[in-house]
Coordinates of C-alpha atoms (C1' of nucleotides) in Angstrom, one line a residue:
Chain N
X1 CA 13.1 27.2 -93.4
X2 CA 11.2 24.2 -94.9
X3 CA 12.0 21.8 -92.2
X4 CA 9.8 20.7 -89.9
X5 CA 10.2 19.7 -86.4
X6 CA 7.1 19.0 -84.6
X7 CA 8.9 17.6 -81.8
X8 CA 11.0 20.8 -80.2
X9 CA 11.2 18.5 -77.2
X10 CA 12.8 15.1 -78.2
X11 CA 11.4 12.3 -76.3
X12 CA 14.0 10.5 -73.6
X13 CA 14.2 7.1 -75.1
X14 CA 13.3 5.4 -71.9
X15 CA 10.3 7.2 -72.5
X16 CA 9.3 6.1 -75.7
X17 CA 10.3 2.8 -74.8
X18 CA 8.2 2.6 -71.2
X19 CA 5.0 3.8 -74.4
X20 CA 5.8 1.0 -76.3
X21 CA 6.2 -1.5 -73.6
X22 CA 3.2 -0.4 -72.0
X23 CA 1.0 -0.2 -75.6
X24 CA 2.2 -4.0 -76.0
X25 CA 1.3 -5.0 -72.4
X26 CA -2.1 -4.0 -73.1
X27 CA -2.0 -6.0 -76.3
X28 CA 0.3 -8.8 -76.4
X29 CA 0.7 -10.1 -72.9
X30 CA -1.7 -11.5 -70.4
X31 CA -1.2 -11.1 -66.8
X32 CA 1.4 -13.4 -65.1
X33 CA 3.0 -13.8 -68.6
X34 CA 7.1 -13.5 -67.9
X35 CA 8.9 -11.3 -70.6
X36 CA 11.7 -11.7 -72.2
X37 CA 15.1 -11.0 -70.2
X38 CA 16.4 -7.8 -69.6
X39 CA 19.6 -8.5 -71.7
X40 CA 17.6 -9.5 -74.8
X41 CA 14.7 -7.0 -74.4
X42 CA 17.5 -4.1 -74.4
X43 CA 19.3 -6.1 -77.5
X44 CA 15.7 -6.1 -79.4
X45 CA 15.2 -2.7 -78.3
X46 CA 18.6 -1.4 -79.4
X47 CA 19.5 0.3 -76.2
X48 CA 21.5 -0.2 -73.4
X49 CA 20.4 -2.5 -70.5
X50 CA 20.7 0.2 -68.3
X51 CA 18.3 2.3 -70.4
X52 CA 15.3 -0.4 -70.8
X53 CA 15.8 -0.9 -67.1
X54 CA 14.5 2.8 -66.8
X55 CA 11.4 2.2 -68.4
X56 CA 11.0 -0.9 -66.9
X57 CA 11.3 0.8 -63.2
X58 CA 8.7 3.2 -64.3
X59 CA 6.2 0.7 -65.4
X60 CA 6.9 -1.4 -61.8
X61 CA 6.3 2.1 -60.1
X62 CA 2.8 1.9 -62.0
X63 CA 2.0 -1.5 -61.1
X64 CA 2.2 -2.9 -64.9
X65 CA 5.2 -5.0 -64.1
X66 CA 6.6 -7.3 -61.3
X67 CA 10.5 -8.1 -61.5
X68 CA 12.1 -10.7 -59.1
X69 CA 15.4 -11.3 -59.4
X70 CA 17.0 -14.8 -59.9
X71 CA 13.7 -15.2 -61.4
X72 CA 12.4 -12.9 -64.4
X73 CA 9.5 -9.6 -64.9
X74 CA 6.2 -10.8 -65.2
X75 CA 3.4 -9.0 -65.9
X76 CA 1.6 -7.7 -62.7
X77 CA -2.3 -7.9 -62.1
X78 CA -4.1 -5.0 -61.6
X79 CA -3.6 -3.3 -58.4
X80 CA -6.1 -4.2 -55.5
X81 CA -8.2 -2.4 -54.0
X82 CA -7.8 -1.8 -50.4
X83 CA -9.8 -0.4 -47.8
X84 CA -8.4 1.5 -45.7
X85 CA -10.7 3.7 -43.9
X86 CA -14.0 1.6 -42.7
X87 CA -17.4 3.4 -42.4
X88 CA -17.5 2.9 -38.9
X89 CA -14.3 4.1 -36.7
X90 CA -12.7 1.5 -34.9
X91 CA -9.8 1.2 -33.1
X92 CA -7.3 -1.4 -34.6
X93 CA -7.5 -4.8 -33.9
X94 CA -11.7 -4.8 -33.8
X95 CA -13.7 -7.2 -34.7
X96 CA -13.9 -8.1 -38.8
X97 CA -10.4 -6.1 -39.1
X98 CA -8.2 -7.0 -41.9
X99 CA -4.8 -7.1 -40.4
X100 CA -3.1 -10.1 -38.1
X101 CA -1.3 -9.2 -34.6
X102 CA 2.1 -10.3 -35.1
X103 CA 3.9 -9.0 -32.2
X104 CA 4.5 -6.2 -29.2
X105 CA 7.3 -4.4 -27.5
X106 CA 7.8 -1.8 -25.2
X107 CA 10.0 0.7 -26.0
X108 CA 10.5 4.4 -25.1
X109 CA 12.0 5.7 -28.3
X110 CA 9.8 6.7 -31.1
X111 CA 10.1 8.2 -34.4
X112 CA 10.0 11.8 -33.8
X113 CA 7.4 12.4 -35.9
X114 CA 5.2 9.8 -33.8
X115 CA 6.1 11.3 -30.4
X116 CA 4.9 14.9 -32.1
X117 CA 1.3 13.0 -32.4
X118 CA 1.2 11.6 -29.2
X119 CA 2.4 14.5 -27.4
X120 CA 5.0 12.2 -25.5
X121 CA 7.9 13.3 -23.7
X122 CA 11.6 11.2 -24.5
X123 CA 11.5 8.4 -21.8
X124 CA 7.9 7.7 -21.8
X125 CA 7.3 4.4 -22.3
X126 CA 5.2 3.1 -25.3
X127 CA 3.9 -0.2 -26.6
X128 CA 4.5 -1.1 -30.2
X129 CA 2.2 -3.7 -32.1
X130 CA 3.5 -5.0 -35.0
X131 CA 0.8 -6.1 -37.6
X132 CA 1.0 -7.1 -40.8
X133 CA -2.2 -7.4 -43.7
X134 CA -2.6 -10.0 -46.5
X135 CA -4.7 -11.0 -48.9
X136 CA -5.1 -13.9 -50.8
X137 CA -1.4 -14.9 -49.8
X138 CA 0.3 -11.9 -50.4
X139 CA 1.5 -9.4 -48.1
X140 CA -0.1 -6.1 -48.9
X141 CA 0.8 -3.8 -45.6
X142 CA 3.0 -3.4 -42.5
X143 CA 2.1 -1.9 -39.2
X144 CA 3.4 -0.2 -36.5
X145 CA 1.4 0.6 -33.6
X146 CA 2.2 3.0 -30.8
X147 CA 0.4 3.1 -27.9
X148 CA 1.8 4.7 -25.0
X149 CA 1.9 2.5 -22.1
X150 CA -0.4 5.1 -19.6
X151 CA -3.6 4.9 -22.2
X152 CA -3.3 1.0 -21.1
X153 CA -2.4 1.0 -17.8
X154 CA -3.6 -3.1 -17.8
X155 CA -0.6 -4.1 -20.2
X156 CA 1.8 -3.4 -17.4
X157 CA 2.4 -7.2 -16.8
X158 CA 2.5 -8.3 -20.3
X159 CA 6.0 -8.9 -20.2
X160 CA 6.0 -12.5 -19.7
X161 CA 3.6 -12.8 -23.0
X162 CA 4.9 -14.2 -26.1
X163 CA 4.6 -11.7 -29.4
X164 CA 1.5 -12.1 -31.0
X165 CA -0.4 -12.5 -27.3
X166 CA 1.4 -9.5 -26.2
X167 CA 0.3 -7.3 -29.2
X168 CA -3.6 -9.2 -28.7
X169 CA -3.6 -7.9 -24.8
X170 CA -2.9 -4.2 -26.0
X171 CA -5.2 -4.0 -28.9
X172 CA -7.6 -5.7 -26.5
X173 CA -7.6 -3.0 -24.0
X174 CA -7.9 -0.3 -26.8
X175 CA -10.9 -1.6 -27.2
X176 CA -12.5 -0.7 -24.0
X177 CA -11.9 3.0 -24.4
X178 CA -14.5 5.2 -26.4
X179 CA -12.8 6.5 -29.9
X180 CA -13.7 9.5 -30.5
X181 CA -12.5 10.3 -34.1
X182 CA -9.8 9.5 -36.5
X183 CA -7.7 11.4 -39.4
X184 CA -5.0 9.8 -41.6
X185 CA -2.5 11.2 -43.9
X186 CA -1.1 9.7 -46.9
X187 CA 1.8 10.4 -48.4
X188 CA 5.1 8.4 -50.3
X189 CA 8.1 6.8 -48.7
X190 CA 10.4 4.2 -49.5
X191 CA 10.5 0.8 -47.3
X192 CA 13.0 0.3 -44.6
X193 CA 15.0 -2.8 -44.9
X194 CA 12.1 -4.4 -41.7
X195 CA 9.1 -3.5 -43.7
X196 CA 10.8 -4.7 -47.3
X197 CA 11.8 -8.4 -45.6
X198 CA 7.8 -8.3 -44.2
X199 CA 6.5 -6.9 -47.5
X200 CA 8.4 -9.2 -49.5
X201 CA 10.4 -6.1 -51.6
X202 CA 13.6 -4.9 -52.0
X203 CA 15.0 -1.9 -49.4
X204 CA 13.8 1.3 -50.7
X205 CA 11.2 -0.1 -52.4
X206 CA 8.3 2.6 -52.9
X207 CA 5.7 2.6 -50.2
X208 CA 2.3 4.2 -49.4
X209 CA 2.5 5.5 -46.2
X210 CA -0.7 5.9 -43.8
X211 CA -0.5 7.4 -41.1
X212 CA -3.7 6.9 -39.1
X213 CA -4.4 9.5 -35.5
X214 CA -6.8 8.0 -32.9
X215 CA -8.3 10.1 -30.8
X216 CA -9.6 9.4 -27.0
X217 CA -10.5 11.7 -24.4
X218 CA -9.6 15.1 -26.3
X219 CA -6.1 13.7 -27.5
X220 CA -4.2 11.2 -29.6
X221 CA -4.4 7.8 -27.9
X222 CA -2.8 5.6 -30.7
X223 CA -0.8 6.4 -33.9
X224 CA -0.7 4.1 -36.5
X225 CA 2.0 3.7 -39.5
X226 CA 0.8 1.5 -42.3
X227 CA 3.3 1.2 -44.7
X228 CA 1.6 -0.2 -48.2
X229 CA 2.7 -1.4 -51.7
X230 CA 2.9 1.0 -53.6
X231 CA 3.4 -1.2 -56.6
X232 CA 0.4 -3.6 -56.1
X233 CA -2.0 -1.2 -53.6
X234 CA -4.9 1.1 -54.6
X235 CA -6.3 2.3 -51.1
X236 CA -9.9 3.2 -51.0
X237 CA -11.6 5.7 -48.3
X238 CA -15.2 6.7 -48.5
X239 CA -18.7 5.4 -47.6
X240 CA -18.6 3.5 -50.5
X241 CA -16.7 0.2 -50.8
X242 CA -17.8 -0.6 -54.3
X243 CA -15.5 1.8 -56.0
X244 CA -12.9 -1.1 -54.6
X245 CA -13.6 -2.7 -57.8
X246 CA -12.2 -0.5 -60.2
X247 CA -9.6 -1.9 -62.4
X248 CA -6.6 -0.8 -64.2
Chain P
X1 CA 34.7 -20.5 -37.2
X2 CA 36.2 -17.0 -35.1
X3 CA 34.9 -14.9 -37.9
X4 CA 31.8 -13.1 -37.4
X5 CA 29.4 -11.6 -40.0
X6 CA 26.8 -9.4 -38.8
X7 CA 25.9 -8.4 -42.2
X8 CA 25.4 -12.2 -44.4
X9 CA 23.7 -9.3 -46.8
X10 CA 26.2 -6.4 -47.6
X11 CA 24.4 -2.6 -47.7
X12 CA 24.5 -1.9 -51.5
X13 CA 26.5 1.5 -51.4
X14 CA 23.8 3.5 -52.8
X15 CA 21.3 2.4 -49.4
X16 CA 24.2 3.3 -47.9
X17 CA 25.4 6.2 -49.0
X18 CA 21.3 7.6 -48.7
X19 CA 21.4 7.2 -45.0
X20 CA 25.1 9.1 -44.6
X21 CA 23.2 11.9 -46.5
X22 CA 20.1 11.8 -44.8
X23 CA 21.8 12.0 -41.8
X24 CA 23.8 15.3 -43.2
X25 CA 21.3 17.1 -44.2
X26 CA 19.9 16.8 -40.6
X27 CA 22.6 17.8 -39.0
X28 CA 24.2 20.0 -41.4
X29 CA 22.0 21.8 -44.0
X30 CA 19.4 24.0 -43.8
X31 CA 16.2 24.1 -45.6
X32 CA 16.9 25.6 -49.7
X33 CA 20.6 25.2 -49.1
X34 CA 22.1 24.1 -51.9
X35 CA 24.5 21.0 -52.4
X36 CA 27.8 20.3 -54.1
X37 CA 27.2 19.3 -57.4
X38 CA 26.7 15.7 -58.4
X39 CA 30.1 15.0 -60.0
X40 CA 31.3 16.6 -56.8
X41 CA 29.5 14.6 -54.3
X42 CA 30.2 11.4 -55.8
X43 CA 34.1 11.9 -56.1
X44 CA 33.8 13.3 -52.4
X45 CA 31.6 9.4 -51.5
X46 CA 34.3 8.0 -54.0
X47 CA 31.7 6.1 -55.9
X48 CA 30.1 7.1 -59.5
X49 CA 28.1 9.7 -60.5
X50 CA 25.3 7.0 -61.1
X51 CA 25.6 5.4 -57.9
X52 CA 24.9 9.1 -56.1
X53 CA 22.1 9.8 -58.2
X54 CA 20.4 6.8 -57.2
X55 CA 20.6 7.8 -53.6
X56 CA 19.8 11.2 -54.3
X57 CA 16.8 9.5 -56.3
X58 CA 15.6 8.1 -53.2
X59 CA 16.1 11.5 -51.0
X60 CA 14.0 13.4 -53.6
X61 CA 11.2 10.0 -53.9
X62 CA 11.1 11.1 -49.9
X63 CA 10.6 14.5 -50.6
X64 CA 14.4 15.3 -48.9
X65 CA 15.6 17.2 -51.6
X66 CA 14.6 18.7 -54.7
X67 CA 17.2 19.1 -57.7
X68 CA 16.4 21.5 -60.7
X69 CA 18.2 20.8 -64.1
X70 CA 20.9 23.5 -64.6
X71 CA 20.2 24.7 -61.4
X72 CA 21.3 22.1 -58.5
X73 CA 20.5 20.2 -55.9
X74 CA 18.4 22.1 -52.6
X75 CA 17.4 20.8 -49.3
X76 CA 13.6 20.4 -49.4
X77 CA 10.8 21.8 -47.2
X78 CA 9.1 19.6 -45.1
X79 CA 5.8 18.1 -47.6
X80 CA 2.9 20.4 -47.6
X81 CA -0.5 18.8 -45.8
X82 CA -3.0 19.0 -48.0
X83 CA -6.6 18.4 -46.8
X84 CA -8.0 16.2 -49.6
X85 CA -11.3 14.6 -48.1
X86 CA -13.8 17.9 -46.9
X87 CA -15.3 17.5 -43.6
X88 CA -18.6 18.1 -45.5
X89 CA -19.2 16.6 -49.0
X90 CA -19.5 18.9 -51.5
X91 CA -18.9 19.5 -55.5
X92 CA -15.9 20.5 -57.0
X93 CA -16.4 24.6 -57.6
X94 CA -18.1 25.2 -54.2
X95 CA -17.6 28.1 -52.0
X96 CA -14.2 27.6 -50.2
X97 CA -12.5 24.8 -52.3
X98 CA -8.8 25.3 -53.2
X99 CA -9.1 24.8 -57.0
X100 CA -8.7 27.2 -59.3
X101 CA -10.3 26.8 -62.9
X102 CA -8.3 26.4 -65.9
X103 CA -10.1 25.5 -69.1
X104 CA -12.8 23.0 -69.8
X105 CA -12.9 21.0 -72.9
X106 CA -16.3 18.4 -74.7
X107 CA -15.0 15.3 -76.0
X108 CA -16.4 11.9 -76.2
X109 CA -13.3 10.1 -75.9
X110 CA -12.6 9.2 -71.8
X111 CA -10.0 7.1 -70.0
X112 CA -11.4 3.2 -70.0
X113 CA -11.7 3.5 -66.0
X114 CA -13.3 6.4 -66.1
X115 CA -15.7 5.7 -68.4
X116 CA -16.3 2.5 -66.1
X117 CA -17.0 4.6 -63.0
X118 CA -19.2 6.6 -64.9
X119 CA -20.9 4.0 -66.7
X120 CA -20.8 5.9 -70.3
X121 CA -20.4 4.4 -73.5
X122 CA -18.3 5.1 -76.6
X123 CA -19.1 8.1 -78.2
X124 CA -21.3 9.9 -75.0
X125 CA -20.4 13.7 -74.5
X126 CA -18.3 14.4 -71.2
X127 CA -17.5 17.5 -70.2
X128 CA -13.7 17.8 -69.0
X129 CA -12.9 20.6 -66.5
X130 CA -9.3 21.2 -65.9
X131 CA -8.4 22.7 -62.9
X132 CA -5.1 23.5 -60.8
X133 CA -4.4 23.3 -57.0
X134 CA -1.6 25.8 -55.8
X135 CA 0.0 27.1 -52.6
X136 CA 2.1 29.8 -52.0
X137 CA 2.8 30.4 -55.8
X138 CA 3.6 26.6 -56.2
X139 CA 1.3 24.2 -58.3
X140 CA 0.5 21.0 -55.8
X141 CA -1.6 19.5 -58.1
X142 CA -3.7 19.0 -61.2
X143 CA -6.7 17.9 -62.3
X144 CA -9.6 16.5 -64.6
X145 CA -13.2 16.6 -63.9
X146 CA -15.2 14.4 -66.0
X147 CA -18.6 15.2 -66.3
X148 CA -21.1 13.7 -68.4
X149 CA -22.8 16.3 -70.7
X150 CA -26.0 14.7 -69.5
X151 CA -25.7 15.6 -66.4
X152 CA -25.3 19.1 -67.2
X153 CA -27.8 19.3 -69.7
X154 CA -27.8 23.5 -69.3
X155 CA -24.0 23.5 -70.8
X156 CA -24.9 22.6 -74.1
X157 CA -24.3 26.1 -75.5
X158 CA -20.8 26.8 -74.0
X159 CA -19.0 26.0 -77.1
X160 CA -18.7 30.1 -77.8
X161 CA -17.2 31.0 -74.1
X162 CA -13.6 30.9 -73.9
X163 CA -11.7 28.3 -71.6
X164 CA -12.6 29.4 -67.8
X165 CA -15.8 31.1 -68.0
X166 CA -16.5 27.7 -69.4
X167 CA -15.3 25.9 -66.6
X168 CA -17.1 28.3 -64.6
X169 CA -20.6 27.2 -66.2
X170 CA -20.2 23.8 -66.1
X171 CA -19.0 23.7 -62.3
X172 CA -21.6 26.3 -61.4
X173 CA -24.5 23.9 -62.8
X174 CA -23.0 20.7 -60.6
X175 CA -23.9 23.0 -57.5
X176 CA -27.3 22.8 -58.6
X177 CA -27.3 18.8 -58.2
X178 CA -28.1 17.1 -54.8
X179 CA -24.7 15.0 -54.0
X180 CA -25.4 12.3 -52.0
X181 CA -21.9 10.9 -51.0
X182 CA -18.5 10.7 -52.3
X183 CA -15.4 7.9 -52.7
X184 CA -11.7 8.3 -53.0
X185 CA -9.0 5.8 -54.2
X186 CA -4.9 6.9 -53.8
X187 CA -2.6 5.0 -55.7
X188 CA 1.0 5.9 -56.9
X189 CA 1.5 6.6 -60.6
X190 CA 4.0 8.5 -62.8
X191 CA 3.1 12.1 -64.4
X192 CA 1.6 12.3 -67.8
X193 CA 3.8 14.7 -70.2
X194 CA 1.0 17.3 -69.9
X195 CA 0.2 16.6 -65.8
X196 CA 4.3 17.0 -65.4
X197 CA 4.2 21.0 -67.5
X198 CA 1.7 21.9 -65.0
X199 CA 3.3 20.3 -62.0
X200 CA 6.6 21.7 -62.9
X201 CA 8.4 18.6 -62.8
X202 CA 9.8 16.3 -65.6
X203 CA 7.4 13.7 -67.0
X204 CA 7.3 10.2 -64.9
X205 CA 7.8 12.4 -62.3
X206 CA 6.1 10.3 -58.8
X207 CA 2.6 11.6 -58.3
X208 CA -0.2 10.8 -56.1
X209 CA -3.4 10.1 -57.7
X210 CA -6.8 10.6 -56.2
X211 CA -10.1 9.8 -58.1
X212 CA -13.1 10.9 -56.5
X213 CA -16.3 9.4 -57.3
X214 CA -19.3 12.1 -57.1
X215 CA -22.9 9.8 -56.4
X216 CA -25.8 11.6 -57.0
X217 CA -29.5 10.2 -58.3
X218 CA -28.3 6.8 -56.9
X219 CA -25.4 6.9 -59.8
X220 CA -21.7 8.4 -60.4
X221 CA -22.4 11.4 -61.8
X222 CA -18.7 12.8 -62.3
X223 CA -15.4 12.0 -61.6
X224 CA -12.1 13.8 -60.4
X225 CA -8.6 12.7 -61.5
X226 CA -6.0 14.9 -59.1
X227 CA -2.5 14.3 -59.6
X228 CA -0.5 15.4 -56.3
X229 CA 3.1 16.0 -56.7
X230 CA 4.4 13.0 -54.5
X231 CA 7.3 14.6 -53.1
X232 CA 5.7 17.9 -52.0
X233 CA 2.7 16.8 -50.7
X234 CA 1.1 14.4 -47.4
X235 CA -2.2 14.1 -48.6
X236 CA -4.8 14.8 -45.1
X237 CA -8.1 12.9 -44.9
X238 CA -10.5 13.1 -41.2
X239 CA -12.4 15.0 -39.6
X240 CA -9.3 17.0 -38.6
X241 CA -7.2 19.2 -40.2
X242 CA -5.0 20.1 -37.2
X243 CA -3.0 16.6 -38.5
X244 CA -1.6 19.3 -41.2
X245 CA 0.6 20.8 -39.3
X246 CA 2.4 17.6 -39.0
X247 CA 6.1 17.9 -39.8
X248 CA 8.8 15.4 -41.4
Chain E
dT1 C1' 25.0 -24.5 -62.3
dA2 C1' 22.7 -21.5 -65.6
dG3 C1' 20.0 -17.6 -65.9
dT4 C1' 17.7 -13.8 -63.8
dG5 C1' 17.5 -9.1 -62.1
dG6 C1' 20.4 -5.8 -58.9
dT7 C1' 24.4 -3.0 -58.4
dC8 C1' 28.3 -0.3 -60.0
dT9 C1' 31.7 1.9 -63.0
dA10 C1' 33.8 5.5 -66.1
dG11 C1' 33.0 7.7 -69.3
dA12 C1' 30.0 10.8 -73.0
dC13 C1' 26.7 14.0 -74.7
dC14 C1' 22.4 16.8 -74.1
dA15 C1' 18.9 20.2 -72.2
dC16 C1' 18.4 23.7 -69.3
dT17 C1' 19.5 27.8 -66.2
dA18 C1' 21.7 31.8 -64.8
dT19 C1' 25.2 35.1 -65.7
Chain S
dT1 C1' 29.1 30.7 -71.9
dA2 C1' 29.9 28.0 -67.8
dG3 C1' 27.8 24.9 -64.8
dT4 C1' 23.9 22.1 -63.5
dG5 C1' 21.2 17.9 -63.6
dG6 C1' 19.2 14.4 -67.2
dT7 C1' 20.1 10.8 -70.5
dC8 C1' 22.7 7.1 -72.4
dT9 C1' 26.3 3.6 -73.3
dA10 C1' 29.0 -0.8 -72.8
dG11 C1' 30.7 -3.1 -70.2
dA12 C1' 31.5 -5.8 -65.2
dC13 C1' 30.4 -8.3 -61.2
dC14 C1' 27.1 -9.8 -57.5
dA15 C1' 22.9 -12.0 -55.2
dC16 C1' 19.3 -14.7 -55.9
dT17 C1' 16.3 -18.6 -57.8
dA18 C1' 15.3 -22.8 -59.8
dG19 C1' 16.3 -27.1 -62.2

DNA sequence: TAGTGGTCTAGACCACTAT
DNA sequence: TAGTGGTCTAGACCACTAG
């Protein structure tokens, strides 16, 4: 046969399209810049809306693109670096620490895989902290906190606090136990509707989950679930906090 | 007005309909069972085929489920831990690491942020090491070790050994090197065509990436792009590794 | 109120896998 | 070859934002 086919494999046109989109962000747009509507980008295009949306949806997922509806897709910044674990553990809420109380409750249901870390029985009663993390205006993180209410035996009275002095008396106690160590693990999830309203995103919405293990006395005192953009967040761990730097 | 409306913001069906089969596989399915098919499951919901499959998009994102063309849809094993950050620094290749060799190509053409972290310019020689994580027959990850041929200065001759010997060589001679401290960064991306073939997952398929900065002399002396299948893996980082063990 | 992105439908065809 | 998930279409309506 004298045909050719180089291309066994025919490219998905989302595909091809997300290259080309991507190949002109680099070139023909500068950050901030809003592009054209979906409708007349899939009309220019010559596919269906449904099938530029795909390749618009990848390049959010990669941080190239921001979409807000009622209001256009813009072209995102690059994503920002974001320390995550400091060269010196610390429990949460120490001094020079990036995230903001917002509020505490006390609660004796936890996610299962929390109660797993914390070696807690069902019943046992446990404060959560809220916290959230910005930078420069925009939410970057949510936080939940879970401190089981016998590694802070002084926050028995802190019912009468309002939120944010609540969750400031808890991480305040922390404070006065010796922290042995920490480990984290990262991994993907997609917000829940409370984290999307605090993160500014849409439900489901995908999410860099950090779960952080503090450990006191020979066990886990404190878990913490950070739950990061995934579209605008680079996290950084190491010794180093240059690297933070790195764009694009 | 007697009418109440505790939801001013309707569910979209899809949100919906991922937390009705979230719930079911729970409750109801055991680990590699297999689903109805999707025409099936969405008659069943009474909703369209694309509406399931953007739910099921969001159990898979979650690593839930795992759906094979021209296979089906299966319940997913809880995401693998994998220890990313070494209690004690060392270079790629050492004794004990989980990477197994694959080819190593010389080129003088490197991604822009590479080539930032490494501080080349156009046209310098780098050494790029391919190399493949895997556990229990399935690939976790892959990845690219850039290394500068000047840093290496002893692999100039490898151009006759065929691809993993010359791996080998250029890994063996980073042992050699004094590494003074290491960097990490995670951030969510989307799998290359070539990253996806050795994943064994379509390309734009969610991955985590990590690049590891390797500082030795006082400068970067190589660099490590890992792509981590996003919904197998919870990438580990600490002093610990018993967090591993952690479940869903 | 006009324009945007978000959701949803009811089809169709294709690529892949196993039998 | 039959059955699966992957891609794609051409519509429709909704929720949200801003002038």
């Amino acid at each position: 046969m004298g045909t050719t086919q180089l291309e066994t494999v025919p490219e998905p046109k989302y595909w091809h399209l997300k290259t080309v989109l991507s190949e002109a962000l680099d070139s023909e747009f500068t950050v901030g810049e809003i592009l054209p509507n979906e409708r007349d980008l899939a009309a220019r295009f010559g596919v269906a809306r449904a099938t530029l949306r795909q390749a618009l949806e990848q390049l959010e997922l990669e941080g190239r693109l921001q979409r807000r509806r009622g209001v256009g897709t813009t072209v995102a910044p690059p994503r920002v670096g974001v320390a995550v674990a400091p060269a010196r553990h610390t429990w949460p809420g120490a001094a020079g620490d990036d995230w903001q109380p917002v509020d505490a409750v006390e609660s004796d249901t936890v996610p299962a895989a929390v109660a797993r870390l914390l070696e807690t029985a069902a019943g046992d009663r446990v404060h959560i902290v809220r916290r959230s993390r910005v930078t420069q205006g925009r939410p970057l993180a949510a936080e939940l906190l879970y401190v089981p209410a016998a590694v802070v035996p002084g926050c028995q009275e802190t019912g009468v606090l309002n939120g944010p002095a609540r969750a400031h008396a808890v991480l305040q106690e922390l404070q006065s136990l010796e922290l042995e160590g920490q480990d984290r693990t990262v991994e993907l999830g997609s917000a829940r509707a409370e984290d999307a309203k605090q993160l500014d995103r849409l439900p489901g919405a995908p999410v860099l989950v950090v779960t952080t293990r503090y450990v006191s006395g020979g066990r886990t005192t404190a878990v913490a679930v950070s739950t990061y953009r995934a579209d605008t967040c680079r996290l950084t761990f190491g010794e180093s906090d240059a690297v933070a730097l790195l764009a694009g």
